[in-house]
PDB file of C-alpha atoms in Angstrom:
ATOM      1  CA  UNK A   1       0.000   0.000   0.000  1.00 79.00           C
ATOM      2  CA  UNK A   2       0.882   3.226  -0.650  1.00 85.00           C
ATOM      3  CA  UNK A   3       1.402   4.534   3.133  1.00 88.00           C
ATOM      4  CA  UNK A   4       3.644   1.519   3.530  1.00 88.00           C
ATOM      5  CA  UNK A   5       6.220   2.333   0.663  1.00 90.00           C
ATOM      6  CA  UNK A   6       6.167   5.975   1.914  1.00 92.00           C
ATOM      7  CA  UNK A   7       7.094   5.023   5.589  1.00 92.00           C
ATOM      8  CA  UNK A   8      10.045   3.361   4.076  1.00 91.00           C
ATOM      9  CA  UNK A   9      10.683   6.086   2.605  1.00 93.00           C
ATOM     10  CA  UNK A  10      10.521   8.440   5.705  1.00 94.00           C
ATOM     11  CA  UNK A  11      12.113   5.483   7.878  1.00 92.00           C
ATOM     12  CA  UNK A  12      15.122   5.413   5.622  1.00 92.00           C
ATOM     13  CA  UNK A  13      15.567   9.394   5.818  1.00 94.00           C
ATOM     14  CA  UNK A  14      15.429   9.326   9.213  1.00 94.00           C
ATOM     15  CA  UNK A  15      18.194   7.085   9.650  1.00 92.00           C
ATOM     16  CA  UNK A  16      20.503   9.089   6.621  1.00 92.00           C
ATOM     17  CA  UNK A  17      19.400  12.402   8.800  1.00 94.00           C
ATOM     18  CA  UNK A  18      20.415  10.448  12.635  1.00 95.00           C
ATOM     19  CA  UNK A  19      23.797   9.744  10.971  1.00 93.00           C
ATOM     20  CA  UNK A  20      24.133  13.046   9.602  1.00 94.00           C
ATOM     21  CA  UNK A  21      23.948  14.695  12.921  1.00 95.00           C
ATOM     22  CA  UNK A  22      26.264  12.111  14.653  1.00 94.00           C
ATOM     23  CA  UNK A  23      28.535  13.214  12.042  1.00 93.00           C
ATOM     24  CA  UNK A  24      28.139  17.002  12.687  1.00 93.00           C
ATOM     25  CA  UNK A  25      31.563  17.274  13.751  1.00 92.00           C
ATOM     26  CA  UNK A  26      33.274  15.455  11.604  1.00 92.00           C
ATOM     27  CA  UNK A  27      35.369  17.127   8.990  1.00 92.00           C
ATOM     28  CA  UNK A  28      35.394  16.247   5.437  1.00 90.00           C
ATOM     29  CA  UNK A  29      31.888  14.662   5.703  1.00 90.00           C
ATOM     30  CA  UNK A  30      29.385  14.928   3.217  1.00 89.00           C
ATOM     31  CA  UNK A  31      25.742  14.533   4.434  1.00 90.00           C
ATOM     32  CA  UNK A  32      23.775  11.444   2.848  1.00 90.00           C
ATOM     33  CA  UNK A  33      20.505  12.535   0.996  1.00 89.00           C
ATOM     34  CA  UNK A  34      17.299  10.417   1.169  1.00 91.00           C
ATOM     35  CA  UNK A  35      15.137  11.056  -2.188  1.00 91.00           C
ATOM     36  CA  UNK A  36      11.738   9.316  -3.283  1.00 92.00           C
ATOM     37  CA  UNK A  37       9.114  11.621  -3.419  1.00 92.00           C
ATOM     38  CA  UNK A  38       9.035  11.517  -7.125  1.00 92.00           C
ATOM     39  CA  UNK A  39       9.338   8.019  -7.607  1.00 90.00           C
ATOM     40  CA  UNK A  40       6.577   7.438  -5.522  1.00 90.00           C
ATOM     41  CA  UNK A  41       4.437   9.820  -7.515  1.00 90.00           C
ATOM     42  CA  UNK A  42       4.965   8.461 -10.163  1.00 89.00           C
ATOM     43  CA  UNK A  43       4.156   4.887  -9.194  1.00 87.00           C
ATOM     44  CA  UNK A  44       0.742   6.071  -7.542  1.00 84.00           C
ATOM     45  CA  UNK A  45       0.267   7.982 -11.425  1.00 82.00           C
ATOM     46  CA  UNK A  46       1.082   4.424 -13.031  1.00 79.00           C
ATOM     47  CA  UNK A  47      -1.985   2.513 -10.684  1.00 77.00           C
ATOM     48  CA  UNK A  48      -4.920   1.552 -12.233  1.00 70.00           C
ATOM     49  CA  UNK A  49      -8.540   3.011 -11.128  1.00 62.00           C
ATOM     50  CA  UNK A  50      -7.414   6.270 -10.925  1.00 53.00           C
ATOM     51  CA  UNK A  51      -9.369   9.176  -9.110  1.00 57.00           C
ATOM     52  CA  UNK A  52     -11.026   6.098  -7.450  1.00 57.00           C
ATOM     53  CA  UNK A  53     -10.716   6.618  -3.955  1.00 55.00           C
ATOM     54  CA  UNK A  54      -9.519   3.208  -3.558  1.00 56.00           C
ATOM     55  CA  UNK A  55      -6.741   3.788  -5.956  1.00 57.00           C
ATOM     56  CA  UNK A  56      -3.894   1.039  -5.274  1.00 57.00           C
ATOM     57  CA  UNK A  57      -6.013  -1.413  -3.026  1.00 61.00           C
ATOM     58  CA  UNK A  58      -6.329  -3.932  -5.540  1.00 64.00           C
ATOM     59  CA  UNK A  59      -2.613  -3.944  -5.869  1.00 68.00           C
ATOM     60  CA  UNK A  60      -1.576  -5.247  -2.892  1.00 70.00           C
ATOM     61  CA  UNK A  61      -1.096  -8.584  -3.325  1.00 71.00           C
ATOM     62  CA  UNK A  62      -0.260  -8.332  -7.064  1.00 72.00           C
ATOM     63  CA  UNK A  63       3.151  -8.390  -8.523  1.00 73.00           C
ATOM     64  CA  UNK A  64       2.866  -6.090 -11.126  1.00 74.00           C
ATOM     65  CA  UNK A  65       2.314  -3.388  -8.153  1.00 79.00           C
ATOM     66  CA  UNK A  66       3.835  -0.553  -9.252  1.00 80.00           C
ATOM     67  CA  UNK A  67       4.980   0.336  -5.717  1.00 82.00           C
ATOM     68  CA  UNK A  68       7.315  -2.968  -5.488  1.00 81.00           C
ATOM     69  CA  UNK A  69       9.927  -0.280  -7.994  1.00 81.00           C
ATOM     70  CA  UNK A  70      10.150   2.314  -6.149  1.00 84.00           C
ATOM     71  CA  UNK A  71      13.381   2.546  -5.950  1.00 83.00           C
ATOM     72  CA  UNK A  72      14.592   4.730  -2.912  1.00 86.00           C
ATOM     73  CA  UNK A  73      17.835   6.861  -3.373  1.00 85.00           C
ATOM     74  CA  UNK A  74      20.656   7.061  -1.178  1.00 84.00           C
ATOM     75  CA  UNK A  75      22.930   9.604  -2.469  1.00 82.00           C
ATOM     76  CA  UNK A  76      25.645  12.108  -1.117  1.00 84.00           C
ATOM     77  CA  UNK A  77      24.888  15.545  -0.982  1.00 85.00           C
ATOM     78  CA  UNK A  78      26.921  16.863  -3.380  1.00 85.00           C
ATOM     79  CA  UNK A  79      25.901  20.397  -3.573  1.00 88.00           C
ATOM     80  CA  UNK A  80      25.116  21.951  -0.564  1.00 90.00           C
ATOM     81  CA  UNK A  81      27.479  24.779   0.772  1.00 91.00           C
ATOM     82  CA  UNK A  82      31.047  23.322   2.348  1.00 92.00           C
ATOM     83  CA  UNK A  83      32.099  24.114   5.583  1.00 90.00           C
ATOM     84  CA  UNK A  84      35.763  25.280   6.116  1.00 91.00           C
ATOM     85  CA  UNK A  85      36.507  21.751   7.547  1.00 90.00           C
ATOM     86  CA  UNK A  86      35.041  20.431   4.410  1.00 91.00           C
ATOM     87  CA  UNK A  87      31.695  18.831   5.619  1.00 92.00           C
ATOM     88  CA  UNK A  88      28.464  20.178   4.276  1.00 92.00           C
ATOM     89  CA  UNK A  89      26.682  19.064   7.143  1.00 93.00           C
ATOM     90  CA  UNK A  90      24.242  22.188   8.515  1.00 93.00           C
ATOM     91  CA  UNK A  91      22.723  21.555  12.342  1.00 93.00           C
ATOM     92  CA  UNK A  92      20.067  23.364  11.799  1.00 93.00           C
ATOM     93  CA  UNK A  93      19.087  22.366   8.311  1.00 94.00           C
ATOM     94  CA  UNK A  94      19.008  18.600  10.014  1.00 95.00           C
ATOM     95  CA  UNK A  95      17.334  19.697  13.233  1.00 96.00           C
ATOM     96  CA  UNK A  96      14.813  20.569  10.711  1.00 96.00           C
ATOM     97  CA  UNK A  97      14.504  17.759   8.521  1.00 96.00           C
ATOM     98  CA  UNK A  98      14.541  15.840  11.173  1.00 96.00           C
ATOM     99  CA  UNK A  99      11.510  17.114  12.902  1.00 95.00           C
ATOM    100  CA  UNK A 100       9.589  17.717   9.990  1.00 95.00           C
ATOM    101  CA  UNK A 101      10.089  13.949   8.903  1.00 95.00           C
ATOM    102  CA  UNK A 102       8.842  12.266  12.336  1.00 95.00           C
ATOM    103  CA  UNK A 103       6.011  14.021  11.996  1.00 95.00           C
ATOM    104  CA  UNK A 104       5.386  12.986   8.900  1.00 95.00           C
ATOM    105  CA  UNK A 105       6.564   9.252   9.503  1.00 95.00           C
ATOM    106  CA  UNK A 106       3.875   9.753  12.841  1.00 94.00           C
ATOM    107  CA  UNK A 107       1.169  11.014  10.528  1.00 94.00           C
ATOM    108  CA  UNK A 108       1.464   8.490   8.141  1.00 94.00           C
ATOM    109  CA  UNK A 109       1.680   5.603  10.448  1.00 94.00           C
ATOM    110  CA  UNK A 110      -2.206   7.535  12.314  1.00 93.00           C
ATOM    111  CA  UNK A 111      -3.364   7.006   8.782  1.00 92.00           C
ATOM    112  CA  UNK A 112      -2.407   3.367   8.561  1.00 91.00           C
ATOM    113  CA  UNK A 113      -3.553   2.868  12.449  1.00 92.00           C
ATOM    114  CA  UNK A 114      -7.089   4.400  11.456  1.00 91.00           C
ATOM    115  CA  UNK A 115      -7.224   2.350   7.798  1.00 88.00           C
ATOM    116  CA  UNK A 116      -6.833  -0.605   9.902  1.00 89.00           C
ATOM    117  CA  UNK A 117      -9.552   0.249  12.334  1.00 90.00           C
ATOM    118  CA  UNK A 118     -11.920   0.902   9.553  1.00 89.00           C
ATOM    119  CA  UNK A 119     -11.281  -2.305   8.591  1.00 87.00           C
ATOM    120  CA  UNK A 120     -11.775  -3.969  11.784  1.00 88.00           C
ATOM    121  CA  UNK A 121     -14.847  -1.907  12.528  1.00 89.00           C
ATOM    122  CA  UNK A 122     -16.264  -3.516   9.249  1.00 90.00           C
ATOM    123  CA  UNK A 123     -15.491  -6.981  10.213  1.00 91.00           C
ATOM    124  CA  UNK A 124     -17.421  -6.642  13.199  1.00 90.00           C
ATOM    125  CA  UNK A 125     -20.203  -4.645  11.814  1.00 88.00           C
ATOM    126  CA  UNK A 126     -19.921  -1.886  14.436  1.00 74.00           C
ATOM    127  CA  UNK A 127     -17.684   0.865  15.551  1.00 63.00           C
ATOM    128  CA  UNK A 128     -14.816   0.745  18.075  1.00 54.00           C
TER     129      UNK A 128
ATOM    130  CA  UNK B   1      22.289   2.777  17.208  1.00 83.00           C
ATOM    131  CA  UNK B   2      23.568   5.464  15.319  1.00 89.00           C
ATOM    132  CA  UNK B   3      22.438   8.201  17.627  1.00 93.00           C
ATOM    133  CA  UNK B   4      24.723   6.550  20.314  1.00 94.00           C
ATOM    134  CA  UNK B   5      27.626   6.941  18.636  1.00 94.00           C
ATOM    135  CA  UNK B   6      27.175  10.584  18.722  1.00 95.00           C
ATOM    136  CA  UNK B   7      26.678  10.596  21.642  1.00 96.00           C
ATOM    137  CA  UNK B   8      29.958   8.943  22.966  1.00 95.00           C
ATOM    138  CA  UNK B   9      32.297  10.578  20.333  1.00 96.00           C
ATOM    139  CA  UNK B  10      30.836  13.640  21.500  1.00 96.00           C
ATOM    140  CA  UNK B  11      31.571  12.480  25.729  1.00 96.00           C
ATOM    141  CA  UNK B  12      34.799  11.767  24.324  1.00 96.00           C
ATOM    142  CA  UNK B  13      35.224  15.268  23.125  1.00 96.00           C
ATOM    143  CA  UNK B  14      34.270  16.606  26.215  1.00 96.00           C
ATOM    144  CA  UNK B  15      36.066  14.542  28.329  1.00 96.00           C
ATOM    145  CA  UNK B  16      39.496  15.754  26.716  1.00 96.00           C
ATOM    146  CA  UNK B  17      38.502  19.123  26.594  1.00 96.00           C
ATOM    147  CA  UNK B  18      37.690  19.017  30.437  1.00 96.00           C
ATOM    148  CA  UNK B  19      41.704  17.442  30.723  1.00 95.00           C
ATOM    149  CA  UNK B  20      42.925  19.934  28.748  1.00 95.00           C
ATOM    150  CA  UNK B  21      41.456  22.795  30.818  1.00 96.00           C
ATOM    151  CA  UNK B  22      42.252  20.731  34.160  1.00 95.00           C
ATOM    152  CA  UNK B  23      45.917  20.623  32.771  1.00 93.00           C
ATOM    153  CA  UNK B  24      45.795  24.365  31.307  1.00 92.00           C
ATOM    154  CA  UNK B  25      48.758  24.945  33.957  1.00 91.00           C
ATOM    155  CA  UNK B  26      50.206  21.401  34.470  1.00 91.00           C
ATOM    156  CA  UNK B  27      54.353  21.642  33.557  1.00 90.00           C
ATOM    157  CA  UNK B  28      55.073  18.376  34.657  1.00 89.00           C
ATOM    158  CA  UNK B  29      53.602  15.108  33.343  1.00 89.00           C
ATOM    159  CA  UNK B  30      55.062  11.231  33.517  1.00 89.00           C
ATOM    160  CA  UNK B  31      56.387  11.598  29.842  1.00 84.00           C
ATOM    161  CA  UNK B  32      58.289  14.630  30.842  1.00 82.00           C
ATOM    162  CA  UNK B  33      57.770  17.939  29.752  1.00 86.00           C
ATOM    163  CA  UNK B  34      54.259  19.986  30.101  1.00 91.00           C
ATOM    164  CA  UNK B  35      50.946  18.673  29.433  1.00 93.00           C
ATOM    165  CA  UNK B  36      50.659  18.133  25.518  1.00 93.00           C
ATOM    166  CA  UNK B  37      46.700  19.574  24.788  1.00 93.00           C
ATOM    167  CA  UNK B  38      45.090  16.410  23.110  1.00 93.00           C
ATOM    168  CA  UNK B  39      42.001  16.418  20.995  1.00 93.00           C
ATOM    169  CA  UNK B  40      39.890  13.541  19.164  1.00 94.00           C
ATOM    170  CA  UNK B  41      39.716  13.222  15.790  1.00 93.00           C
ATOM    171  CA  UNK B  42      36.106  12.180  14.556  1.00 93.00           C
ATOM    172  CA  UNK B  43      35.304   9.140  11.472  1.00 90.00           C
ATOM    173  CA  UNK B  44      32.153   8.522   9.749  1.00 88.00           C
ATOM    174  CA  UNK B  45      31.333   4.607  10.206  1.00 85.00           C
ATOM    175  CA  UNK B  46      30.485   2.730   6.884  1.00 75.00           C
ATOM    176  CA  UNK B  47      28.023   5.163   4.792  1.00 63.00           C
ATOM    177  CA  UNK B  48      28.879   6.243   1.027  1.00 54.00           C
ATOM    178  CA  UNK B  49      32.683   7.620   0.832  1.00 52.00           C
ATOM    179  CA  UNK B  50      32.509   8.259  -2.655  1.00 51.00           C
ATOM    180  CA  UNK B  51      30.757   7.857  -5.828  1.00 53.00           C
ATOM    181  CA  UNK B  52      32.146   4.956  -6.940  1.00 57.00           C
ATOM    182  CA  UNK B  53      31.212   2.986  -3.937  1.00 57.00           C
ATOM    183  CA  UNK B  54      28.166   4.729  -3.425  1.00 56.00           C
ATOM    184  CA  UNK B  55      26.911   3.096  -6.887  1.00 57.00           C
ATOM    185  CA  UNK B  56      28.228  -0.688  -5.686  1.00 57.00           C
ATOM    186  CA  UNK B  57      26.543   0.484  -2.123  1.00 56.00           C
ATOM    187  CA  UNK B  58      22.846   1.262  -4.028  1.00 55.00           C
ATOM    188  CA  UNK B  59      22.363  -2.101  -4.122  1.00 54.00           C
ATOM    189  CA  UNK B  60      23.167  -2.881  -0.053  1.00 54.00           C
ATOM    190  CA  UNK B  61      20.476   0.289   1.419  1.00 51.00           C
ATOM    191  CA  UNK B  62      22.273  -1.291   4.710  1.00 47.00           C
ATOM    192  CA  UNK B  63      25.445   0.245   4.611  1.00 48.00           C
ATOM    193  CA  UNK B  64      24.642   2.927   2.576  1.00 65.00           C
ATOM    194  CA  UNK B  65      23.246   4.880   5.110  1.00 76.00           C
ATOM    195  CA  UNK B  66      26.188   4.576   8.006  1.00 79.00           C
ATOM    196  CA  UNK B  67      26.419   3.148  11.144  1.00 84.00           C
ATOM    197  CA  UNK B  68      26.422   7.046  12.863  1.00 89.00           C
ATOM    198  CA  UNK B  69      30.398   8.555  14.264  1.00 92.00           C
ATOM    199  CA  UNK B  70      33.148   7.215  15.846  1.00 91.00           C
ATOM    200  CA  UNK B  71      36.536   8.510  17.082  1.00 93.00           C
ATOM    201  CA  UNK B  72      39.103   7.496  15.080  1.00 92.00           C
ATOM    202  CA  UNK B  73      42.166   8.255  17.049  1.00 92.00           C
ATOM    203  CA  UNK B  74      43.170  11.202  20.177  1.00 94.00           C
ATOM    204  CA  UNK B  75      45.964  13.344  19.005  1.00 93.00           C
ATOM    205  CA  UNK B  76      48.371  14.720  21.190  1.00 90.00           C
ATOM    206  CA  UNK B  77      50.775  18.077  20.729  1.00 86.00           C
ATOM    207  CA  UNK B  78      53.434  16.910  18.622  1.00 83.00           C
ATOM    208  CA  UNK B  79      56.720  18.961  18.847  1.00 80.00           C
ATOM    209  CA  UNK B  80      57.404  21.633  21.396  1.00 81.00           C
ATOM    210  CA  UNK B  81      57.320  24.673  19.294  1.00 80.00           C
ATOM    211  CA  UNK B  82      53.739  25.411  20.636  1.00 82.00           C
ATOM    212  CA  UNK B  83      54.365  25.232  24.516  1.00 89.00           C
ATOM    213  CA  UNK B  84      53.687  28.570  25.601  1.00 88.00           C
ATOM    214  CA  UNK B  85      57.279  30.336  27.209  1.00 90.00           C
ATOM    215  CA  UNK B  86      56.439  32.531  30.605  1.00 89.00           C
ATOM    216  CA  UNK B  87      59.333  34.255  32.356  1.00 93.00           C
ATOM    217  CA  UNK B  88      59.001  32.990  35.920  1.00 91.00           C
ATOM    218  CA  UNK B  89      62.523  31.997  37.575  1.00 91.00           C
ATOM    219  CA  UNK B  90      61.068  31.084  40.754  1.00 91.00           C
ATOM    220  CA  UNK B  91      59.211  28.296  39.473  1.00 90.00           C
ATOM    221  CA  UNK B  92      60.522  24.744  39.680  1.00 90.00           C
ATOM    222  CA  UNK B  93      60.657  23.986  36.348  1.00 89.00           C
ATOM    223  CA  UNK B  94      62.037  26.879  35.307  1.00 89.00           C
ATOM    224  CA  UNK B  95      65.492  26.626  33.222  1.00 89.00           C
ATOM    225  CA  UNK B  96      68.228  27.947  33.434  1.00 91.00           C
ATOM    226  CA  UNK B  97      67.322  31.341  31.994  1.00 91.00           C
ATOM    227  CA  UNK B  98      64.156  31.425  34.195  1.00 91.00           C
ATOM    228  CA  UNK B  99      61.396  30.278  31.160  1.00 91.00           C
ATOM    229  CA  UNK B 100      58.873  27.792  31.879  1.00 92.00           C
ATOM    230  CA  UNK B 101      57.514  26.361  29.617  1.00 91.00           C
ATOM    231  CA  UNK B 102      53.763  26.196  29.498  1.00 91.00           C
ATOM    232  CA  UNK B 103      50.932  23.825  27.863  1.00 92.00           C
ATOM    233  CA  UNK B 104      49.134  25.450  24.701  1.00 90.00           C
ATOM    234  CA  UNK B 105      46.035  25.421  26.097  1.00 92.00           C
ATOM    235  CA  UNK B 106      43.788  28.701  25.447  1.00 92.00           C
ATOM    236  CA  UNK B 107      41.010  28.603  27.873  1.00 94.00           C
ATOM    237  CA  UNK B 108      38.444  30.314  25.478  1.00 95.00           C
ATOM    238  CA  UNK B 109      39.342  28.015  22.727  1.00 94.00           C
ATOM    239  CA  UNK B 110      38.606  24.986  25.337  1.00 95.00           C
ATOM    240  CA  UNK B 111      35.326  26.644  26.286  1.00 96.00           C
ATOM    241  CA  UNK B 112      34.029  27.585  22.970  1.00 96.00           C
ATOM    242  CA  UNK B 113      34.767  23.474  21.853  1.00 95.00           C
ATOM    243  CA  UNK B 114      33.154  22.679  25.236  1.00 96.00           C
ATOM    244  CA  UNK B 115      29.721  24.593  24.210  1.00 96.00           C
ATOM    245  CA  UNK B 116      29.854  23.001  20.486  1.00 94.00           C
ATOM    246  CA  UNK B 117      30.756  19.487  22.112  1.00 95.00           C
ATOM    247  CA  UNK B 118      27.521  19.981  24.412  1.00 95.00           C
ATOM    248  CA  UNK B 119      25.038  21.599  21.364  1.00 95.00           C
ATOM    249  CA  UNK B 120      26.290  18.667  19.317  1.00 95.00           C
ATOM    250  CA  UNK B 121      25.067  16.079  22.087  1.00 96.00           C
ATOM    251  CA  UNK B 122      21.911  18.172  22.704  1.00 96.00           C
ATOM    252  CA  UNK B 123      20.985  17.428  18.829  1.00 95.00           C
ATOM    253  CA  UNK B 124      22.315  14.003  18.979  1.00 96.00           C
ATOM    254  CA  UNK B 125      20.046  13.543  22.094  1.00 96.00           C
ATOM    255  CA  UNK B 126      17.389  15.035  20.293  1.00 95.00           C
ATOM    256  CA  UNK B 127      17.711  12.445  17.398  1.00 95.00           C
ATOM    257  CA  UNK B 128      17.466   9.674  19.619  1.00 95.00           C
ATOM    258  CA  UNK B 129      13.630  10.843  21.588  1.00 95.00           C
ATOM    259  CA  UNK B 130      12.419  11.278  17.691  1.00 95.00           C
ATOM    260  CA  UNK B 131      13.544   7.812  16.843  1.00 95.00           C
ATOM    261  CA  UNK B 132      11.866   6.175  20.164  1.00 95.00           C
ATOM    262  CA  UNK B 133       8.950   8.250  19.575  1.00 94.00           C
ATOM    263  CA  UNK B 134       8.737   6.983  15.980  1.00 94.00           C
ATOM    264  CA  UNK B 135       9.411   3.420  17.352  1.00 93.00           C
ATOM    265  CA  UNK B 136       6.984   3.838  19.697  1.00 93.00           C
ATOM    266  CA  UNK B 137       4.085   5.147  17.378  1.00 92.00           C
ATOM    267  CA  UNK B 138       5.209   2.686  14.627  1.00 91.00           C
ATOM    268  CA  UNK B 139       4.251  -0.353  17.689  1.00 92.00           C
ATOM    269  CA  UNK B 140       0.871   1.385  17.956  1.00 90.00           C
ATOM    270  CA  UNK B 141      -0.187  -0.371  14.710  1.00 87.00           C
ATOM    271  CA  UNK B 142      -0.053  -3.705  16.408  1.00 85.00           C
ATOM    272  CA  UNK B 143      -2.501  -2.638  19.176  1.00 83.00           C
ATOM    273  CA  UNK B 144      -5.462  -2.200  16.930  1.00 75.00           C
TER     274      UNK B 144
END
């Protein structure tokens, strides 16, 4: 599903963000970059039933799923502004990616909570 | 846990800056001579190096993203063209023409490294409450 592929996505740019800021004092270090937005996008665009609100649900189990290629990119940063010790590593620009990505990754993972709820609330034919 | 090994290269840090401003004055040591000012030199741990590797690494997400910071190795003074020289005949360890010489420690310098050293925890710190809260909210899917 489509939540799951993004919390890998998040997950995984967590992890490239922790190491970046155990690595803020390091010289010569160049920050790893996390990018899959687009590929995901694309990969929803490629699903069948489109503008059907359950876009992707039939995929699941399929495995011609578009989702299975997202391919998530681990890169090194190789343009952002060099520090005179020669890392590119910015505190503040990972504070911030940082935060902003947990709450995303804790967003995401309400949504799946609340899809699964729905779910269970339908298998028992009644709320809660 | 790569937030952890932040954390300890960063104690590290500290904990040589702290002898290095406990030592500021110290012209006698077991190796002779004043206090050398030592300092820790910080690695990245696995994680792409380069682009060559970074390509072979694509296929291994694993290592790719690096196992966090560790220290690679404490230097010391080398040389003792840095020792600071005070006129002070009085002193034991004065020679003959009444120098001293002194360790190169500037206490500013050691306090400015001491306040980076201690931010750098703080975010380090911080890292590691996001990824137990993430943890934490990521188990929440298992108590439906």
């Amino acid at each position: 599903m489509v939540l799951q592929a993004a919390l890998e996505g998040y997950g995984l740019r967590h992890r490239a963000t922790v190491h970046n800021i155990a690595n803020v004092d390091t010289p010569g270090f160049q920050r790893i970059d996390v990018s899959f937005e687009d590929q995901l996008k694309r990969a929803v665009d490629r699903m069948p039933s489109r503008g059907s609100m359950f876009r992707g649900v039939d995929m699941d189990h399929r495995r011609d799923n578009p989702l299975n290629r997202v391919a998530y990119k681990i890169s090194l940063d190789q343009s952002s502004p060099v520090r005179a010790d020669g890392s590119n590593v910015s505190i503040d620009r990972e504070m911030a990616i940082l935060s902003q990505n947990a709450a995303k990754v804790r967003d995401l993972t309400e949504l799946m909570i609340r899809n699964y709820s729905t779910i269970k609330s339908a298998i028992r034919g009644r709320a809660g | 846990m790569v937030s952890a090994t932040g954390l300890e290269a960063q104690r590290i840090r500290m904990d040589l800056i702290a002898n290095n401003i406990a030592n500021a004055q110290t012209t006698r040591t077991a190796d002779g001579g004043p206090y050398r000012r030592r300092s820790a030199v910080f690695e990245a741990v696995g994680g792409t190096r380069n682009k060559f590797s970074g390509i072979l690494d694509s296929a291994r997400k694993q290592d790719v993203l690096g196992g966090g910071v560790r220290v690679s190795r404490i230097i010391e003074q080398a040389g003792n063209d840095a020792f600071m020289q005070v006129y002070d005949p009085s002193h034991p360890d004065a020679d003959d023409k009444g120098i001293v010489m002194k360790p190169n420690i500037r206490i500013v310098d050691e306090m400015v490294n001491l306040i980076d050293a201690s931010r750098a925890y703080e975010a380090n710190v911080t890292a590691m409450n996001q990824t137990k809260q993430i943890g934490a909210k990521t188990m929440e899917i298992g108590r439906i």
